[in-house]
Each structure stands twice: as C-alpha cells, then as structure tokens.
Tab-separated table of C-alpha atoms in Angstrom:
chain	number	residue	atom	x	y	z
A	900	UNK	CA	71.683	126.439	134.591
A	901	UNK	CA	73.454	126.968	132.261
A	902	UNK	CA	74.027	131.128	131.521
A	903	UNK	CA	73.980	131.790	128.104
A	904	UNK	CA	74.937	134.934	128.739
A	905	UNK	CA	78.720	133.915	129.772
A	906	UNK	CA	78.520	131.875	126.727
A	907	UNK	CA	77.643	134.301	123.983
A	908	UNK	CA	77.347	137.914	124.501
A	909	UNK	CA	75.627	139.102	121.436
A	910	UNK	CA	73.931	137.945	118.833
A	911	UNK	CA	72.517	139.432	115.480
A	912	UNK	CA	70.759	136.669	113.130
A	913	UNK	CA	71.600	137.203	109.303
A	914	UNK	CA	69.696	135.187	106.404
A	915	UNK	CA	70.149	134.322	103.220
A	916	UNK	CA	67.445	132.304	101.108
A	917	UNK	CA	68.467	130.671	98.264
A	918	UNK	CA	66.131	129.468	95.709
A	919	UNK	CA	65.220	126.355	97.072
A	920	UNK	CA	64.051	128.038	100.048
A	921	UNK	CA	66.734	126.504	102.160
A	922	UNK	CA	67.900	129.315	104.567
A	923	UNK	CA	71.631	130.530	105.450
A	924	UNK	CA	71.788	131.769	108.860
A	925	UNK	CA	75.277	134.023	110.114
A	926	UNK	CA	75.725	135.355	113.372
A	927	UNK	CA	76.985	138.091	114.694
A	928	UNK	CA	78.746	137.404	118.057
A	929	UNK	CA	81.161	138.389	120.901
A	930	UNK	CA	81.849	136.277	123.149
A	931	UNK	CA	82.769	131.590	123.509
A	932	UNK	CA	82.326	129.206	125.718
A	933	UNK	CA	80.580	126.037	126.268
A	934	UNK	CA	77.089	124.030	126.331
A	935	UNK	CA	77.438	120.547	127.864
A	936	UNK	CA	80.142	118.840	125.914
A	937	UNK	CA	79.978	120.902	123.143
A	938	UNK	CA	82.446	124.237	122.440
A	939	UNK	CA	80.463	126.872	120.674
A	940	UNK	CA	82.547	129.242	118.577
A	941	UNK	CA	81.893	131.559	115.885
A	942	UNK	CA	82.811	129.044	113.726
A	943	UNK	CA	80.297	126.953	114.333
A	944	UNK	CA	77.979	129.096	114.596
A	945	UNK	CA	77.784	129.867	110.897
A	946	UNK	CA	77.823	125.864	109.760
A	947	UNK	CA	74.325	126.732	107.496
A	948	UNK	CA	71.869	123.413	108.727
A	949	UNK	CA	70.987	123.009	104.460
A	950	UNK	CA	71.062	120.069	101.824
A	951	UNK	CA	70.963	123.093	99.788
A	952	UNK	CA	74.650	124.544	97.990
A	953	UNK	CA	74.057	127.957	97.562
A	954	UNK	CA	74.740	129.510	93.611
A	955	UNK	CA	77.791	132.660	94.043
A	956	UNK	CA	75.352	135.699	94.196
A	957	UNK	CA	74.300	133.966	97.165
A	958	UNK	CA	76.961	133.602	98.696
A	959	UNK	CA	77.744	137.225	97.915
A	960	UNK	CA	74.757	138.161	98.761
A	961	UNK	CA	75.459	136.651	102.641
A	962	UNK	CA	79.445	138.084	102.796
A	963	UNK	CA	77.917	141.286	101.498
A	964	UNK	CA	75.563	141.423	105.195
A	965	UNK	CA	77.597	140.457	106.797
A	966	UNK	CA	80.191	143.065	106.186
A	967	UNK	CA	77.881	145.907	106.466
A	968	UNK	CA	77.609	146.697	102.352
A	969	UNK	CA	75.465	149.288	103.093
A	970	UNK	CA	78.540	151.291	104.731
A	971	UNK	CA	80.830	150.278	102.102
A	972	UNK	CA	82.648	152.872	100.071
A	973	UNK	CA	81.502	151.669	96.691
A	974	UNK	CA	78.743	149.157	96.657
A	975	UNK	CA	77.816	149.574	92.638
A	976	UNK	CA	75.612	146.980	91.175
A	977	UNK	CA	75.159	144.616	94.716
A	978	UNK	CA	71.537	143.177	95.065
A	979	UNK	CA	70.491	145.482	92.381
A	980	UNK	CA	72.354	144.472	88.822
A	981	UNK	CA	70.868	140.974	88.138
A	982	UNK	CA	73.930	139.327	87.267
A	983	UNK	CA	76.652	139.646	90.332
A	984	UNK	CA	79.492	139.363	87.560
A	985	UNK	CA	78.886	143.139	87.254
A	986	UNK	CA	79.359	143.932	91.656
A	987	UNK	CA	81.827	145.640	91.730
A	988	UNK	CA	85.086	144.322	92.730
A	989	UNK	CA	83.968	140.697	91.542
A	990	UNK	CA	85.186	139.049	88.340
A	991	UNK	CA	83.188	136.222	86.772
A	992	UNK	CA	85.071	133.585	84.265
A	993	UNK	CA	82.522	132.180	81.179
A	994	UNK	CA	80.563	130.392	83.034
A	995	UNK	CA	79.634	132.967	85.655
A	996	UNK	CA	81.211	131.786	88.845
A	997	UNK	CA	83.736	134.406	90.673
A	998	UNK	CA	86.797	133.975	90.124
A	999	UNK	CA	88.188	137.164	92.115
A	1000	UNK	CA	86.494	139.523	94.701
A	1001	UNK	CA	88.661	142.370	95.468
A	1002	UNK	CA	87.578	144.926	98.090
A	1003	UNK	CA	90.239	146.660	98.900
A	1004	UNK	CA	89.966	149.659	100.982
A	1005	UNK	CA	86.626	149.407	100.568
A	1006	UNK	CA	85.454	150.333	104.373
A	1007	UNK	CA	84.329	146.529	105.273
A	1008	UNK	CA	83.126	146.148	108.492
A	1009	UNK	CA	82.661	143.310	110.810
A	1010	UNK	CA	83.191	142.702	114.483
A	1011	UNK	CA	83.838	139.078	115.923
A	1012	UNK	CA	83.096	138.252	112.560
A	1013	UNK	CA	83.660	134.570	110.744
A	1014	UNK	CA	82.289	134.834	107.759
A	1015	UNK	CA	82.372	131.593	105.749
A	1016	UNK	CA	82.724	132.397	101.637
A	1017	UNK	CA	81.484	129.077	99.152
A	1018	UNK	CA	82.913	130.311	95.780
A	1019	UNK	CA	84.508	126.910	94.141
A	1020	UNK	CA	86.414	128.419	91.771
A	1021	UNK	CA	87.670	131.707	93.645
A	1022	UNK	CA	91.003	132.473	92.988
A	1023	UNK	CA	92.016	135.326	94.295
A	1024	UNK	CA	90.410	136.997	97.533
A	1025	UNK	CA	91.543	140.487	98.520
A	1026	UNK	CA	89.977	142.545	101.658
A	1027	UNK	CA	92.959	144.119	102.849
A	1028	UNK	CA	92.431	148.119	104.480
A	1029	UNK	CA	89.504	147.477	105.995
A	1030	UNK	CA	87.991	147.560	109.580
A	1031	UNK	CA	87.726	143.434	110.057
A	1032	UNK	CA	88.212	142.301	113.231
A	1033	UNK	CA	88.430	138.927	114.973
A	1034	UNK	CA	90.124	135.807	114.340
A	1035	UNK	CA	90.726	134.711	110.754
A	1036	UNK	CA	89.469	130.775	110.901
A	1037	UNK	CA	90.889	128.175	108.620
A	1038	UNK	CA	87.397	127.905	107.290
A	1039	UNK	CA	89.362	129.208	103.842
A	1040	UNK	CA	90.857	125.785	103.491
A	1041	UNK	CA	87.528	123.903	103.397
A	1042	UNK	CA	85.541	126.439	101.137
A	1043	UNK	CA	87.957	128.083	98.893
A	1044	UNK	CA	89.956	125.242	97.462
A	1045	UNK	CA	91.233	126.881	94.242
A	1046	UNK	CA	92.493	129.937	96.205
A	1047	UNK	CA	95.661	130.848	95.373
A	1048	UNK	CA	96.035	134.252	96.942
A	1049	UNK	CA	94.356	135.818	99.783
A	1050	UNK	CA	95.108	139.185	101.073
A	1051	UNK	CA	93.931	140.140	105.182
A	1052	UNK	CA	96.400	142.952	105.936
A	1053	UNK	CA	95.518	145.755	107.042
A	1054	UNK	CA	92.636	145.127	109.526
A	1055	UNK	CA	91.500	144.328	113.126
A	1056	UNK	CA	92.537	140.718	113.335
A	1057	UNK	CA	93.342	139.063	116.306
A	1058	UNK	CA	93.820	135.963	117.893
A	1059	UNK	CA	95.784	132.909	116.983
A	1060	UNK	CA	96.090	133.258	113.124
A	1061	UNK	CA	95.780	129.973	111.552
A	1062	UNK	CA	98.291	129.306	108.319
A	1063	UNK	CA	96.197	126.443	106.999
A	1064	UNK	CA	95.303	126.827	103.514
A	1065	UNK	CA	93.463	125.590	100.482
A	1066	UNK	CA	95.621	122.968	98.144
A	1067	UNK	CA	96.308	125.828	95.458
A	1068	UNK	CA	97.244	128.423	98.152
A	1069	UNK	CA	100.850	130.057	97.235
A	1070	UNK	CA	100.696	133.657	98.609
A	1071	UNK	CA	98.917	134.760	102.361
A	1072	UNK	CA	99.637	138.647	103.620
A	1073	UNK	CA	97.924	138.735	107.036
A	1074	UNK	CA	100.127	141.419	108.161
A	1075	UNK	CA	99.462	144.422	109.418
A	1076	UNK	CA	96.900	143.307	111.968
A	1077	UNK	CA	96.495	142.633	115.869
A	1078	UNK	CA	97.295	138.826	116.054
A	1079	UNK	CA	99.223	137.883	119.010
A	1080	UNK	CA	100.296	133.385	117.488
A	1081	UNK	CA	100.069	132.164	114.361
A	1082	UNK	CA	101.722	128.851	113.167
A	1083	UNK	CA	101.114	125.806	111.094
A	1084	UNK	CA	98.923	123.433	110.847
A	1085	UNK	CA	100.585	119.362	110.173
A	1086	UNK	CA	97.310	119.012	107.519
A	1087	UNK	CA	97.768	122.514	105.990
A	1088	UNK	CA	96.631	121.427	102.030
A	1089	UNK	CA	98.792	123.821	101.200
A	1090	UNK	CA	101.738	121.962	102.755
A	1091	UNK	CA	103.293	121.819	99.267
A	1092	UNK	CA	102.178	124.884	97.425
A	1093	UNK	CA	102.825	127.787	99.871
A	1094	UNK	CA	105.429	130.172	98.665
A	1095	UNK	CA	105.157	133.507	101.019
A	1096	UNK	CA	103.712	134.619	104.205
A	1097	UNK	CA	103.676	138.026	105.014
A	1098	UNK	CA	102.466	137.937	109.378
A	1099	UNK	CA	104.593	141.073	109.744
A	1100	UNK	CA	103.656	144.187	111.700
A	1101	UNK	CA	101.246	142.264	114.323
A	1102	UNK	CA	102.264	141.356	117.905
A	1103	UNK	CA	103.203	138.053	117.933
A	1104	UNK	CA	104.635	136.970	120.745
A	1105	UNK	CA	105.877	133.353	120.836
A	1106	UNK	CA	109.316	131.139	120.420
A	1107	UNK	CA	110.076	131.241	116.699
A	1108	UNK	CA	110.414	127.012	117.386
A	1109	UNK	CA	106.834	127.454	117.559
A	1110	UNK	CA	105.749	129.368	114.335
A	1111	UNK	CA	108.390	126.700	112.525
A	1112	UNK	CA	106.811	123.300	112.907
A	1113	UNK	CA	105.597	121.971	110.357
A	1114	UNK	CA	106.443	125.208	107.909
A	1115	UNK	CA	105.576	124.287	104.651
A	1116	UNK	CA	108.817	122.648	102.638
A	1117	UNK	CA	108.760	125.117	99.444
A	1118	UNK	CA	108.080	128.397	101.322
A	1119	UNK	CA	110.378	130.660	99.624
A	1120	UNK	CA	109.442	133.689	102.053
A	1121	UNK	CA	108.171	133.748	105.424
A	1122	UNK	CA	108.235	137.430	106.599
A	1123	UNK	CA	107.853	137.808	110.355
A	1124	UNK	CA	108.983	141.774	110.668
A	1125	UNK	CA	108.131	144.486	113.832
A	1126	UNK	CA	106.290	141.018	115.680
A	1127	UNK	CA	107.498	139.829	119.166
A	1128	UNK	CA	109.382	136.516	118.163
A	1129	UNK	CA	111.987	135.469	120.372
A	1130	UNK	CA	114.527	131.869	120.853
A	1131	UNK	CA	116.742	130.305	118.599
A	1132	UNK	CA	116.405	129.532	114.683
A	1133	UNK	CA	116.153	126.083	114.219
A	1134	UNK	CA	119.765	123.911	113.383
A	1135	UNK	CA	119.479	123.738	109.852
A	1136	UNK	CA	117.584	126.661	108.896
C-alpha cells in the first residue's frame, strides 16, 4: 500500500476559475516521491488540466494567491481594479497584455513553491529580494517565450538551478540564494541568445567542468563568485 505521507507532506489547494468555468488548481507542496511509475514533484502537480487558456488577468490572480499577495508590502490595485494593467508592478502593451512584472522587495512568499506564470508577451520579470523558496524549475522556458530578463536574486531558492530559458532570454540573475548546484541544458532554447548569467553568492558545491557543460557560445558573463566551485577550467577556456 502506498504511504502518501512519504510522497506529499502538505498540500494546500489554490484555485482560480476563468470566464469559461475552467479551474486552475495549484498546490503548496512539501516533499516529493513516486506513485507507481509516476514521479511526483511540485512541477507536475501544478499542471492545469484545462482545454482553455487563461487571460493575463487570471494568470496574475493565480500568481497573487500563490505568493500570499494579501501580505505583500504593496498590492495597490491587485484584484480590486478591473484593469489589471493598473495593478502595482504590472506594465502592459497597447493591447492590454503584460510585458513587465516588477515586484522586487515586496514580501512575496512561498514555501517549496512552484508557480506556473503563463504570460505570452512578458519580457521582463523581477522578483528579487523577496521570500520565495523551493526549486527554480525550467518551466519558465515553456511558458514565457519572449522573456528577455529574469531576476530571482536575494530569495531563498535552493537545490538545482536549471539554466534553461526561453529563446529570447539574455540576462538571468539567480545570485544570493541557496542553490547547491547548477547547469545548462543541452536543449536550452536560450543557447544562442543568453549573454549574462549571475549565480554568485549561493552554495554551489560542484566541479567547474559540470558548470561548463553545454555553456551558451555567446555568453559574455558567467558570474560564479562566493561559491564552492572546484577543479580546473576547461582548455581552451
């Protein structure tokens, strides 16, 4: 008999319903495991089983609830103003689609949180200096195809830092977290576009050769200071 307590220690349902009546359900999850041959993780627990797409406003509402928006330092307009483009930290284009989300130093909070933020026109994401934790999965590469800049620095993220991003991503700042390892995926959509990656001031403890596997050829800065990285640099470097 399966012992679900060993698979999931805590699940908190969070639901958002769109105009079609379709519901997206997220979970605040602690613990991982397997059910039969299926791996259970925060990533696949947050897949929405709906044939309908969600509007940018619905996506932001889901994000607000999964980062405990009622406790943000500044949540002006969020869920109150009918026009989501007027919400604090949100910038839209002329068509009302979100292009920037800047919630730096705003007390966003998540424990072992994986959020799926599906904003197709988003180019700038700044969630630095908050209380977000858990693992930074590569879902950003799937759902934010136009993302140019992502900053998750000065949070509490840990585990493996997956440097897989969208085909538009140029700059990624994952510094000042608690990551213990990191790497580039061989199928990275940002393989040609990536220019700057900052992983400084983490707890990365691995061989430098692992970090240089599949490194983007056009990368101009790879910042790794204040970690425990060992071994010789590849030759040629």
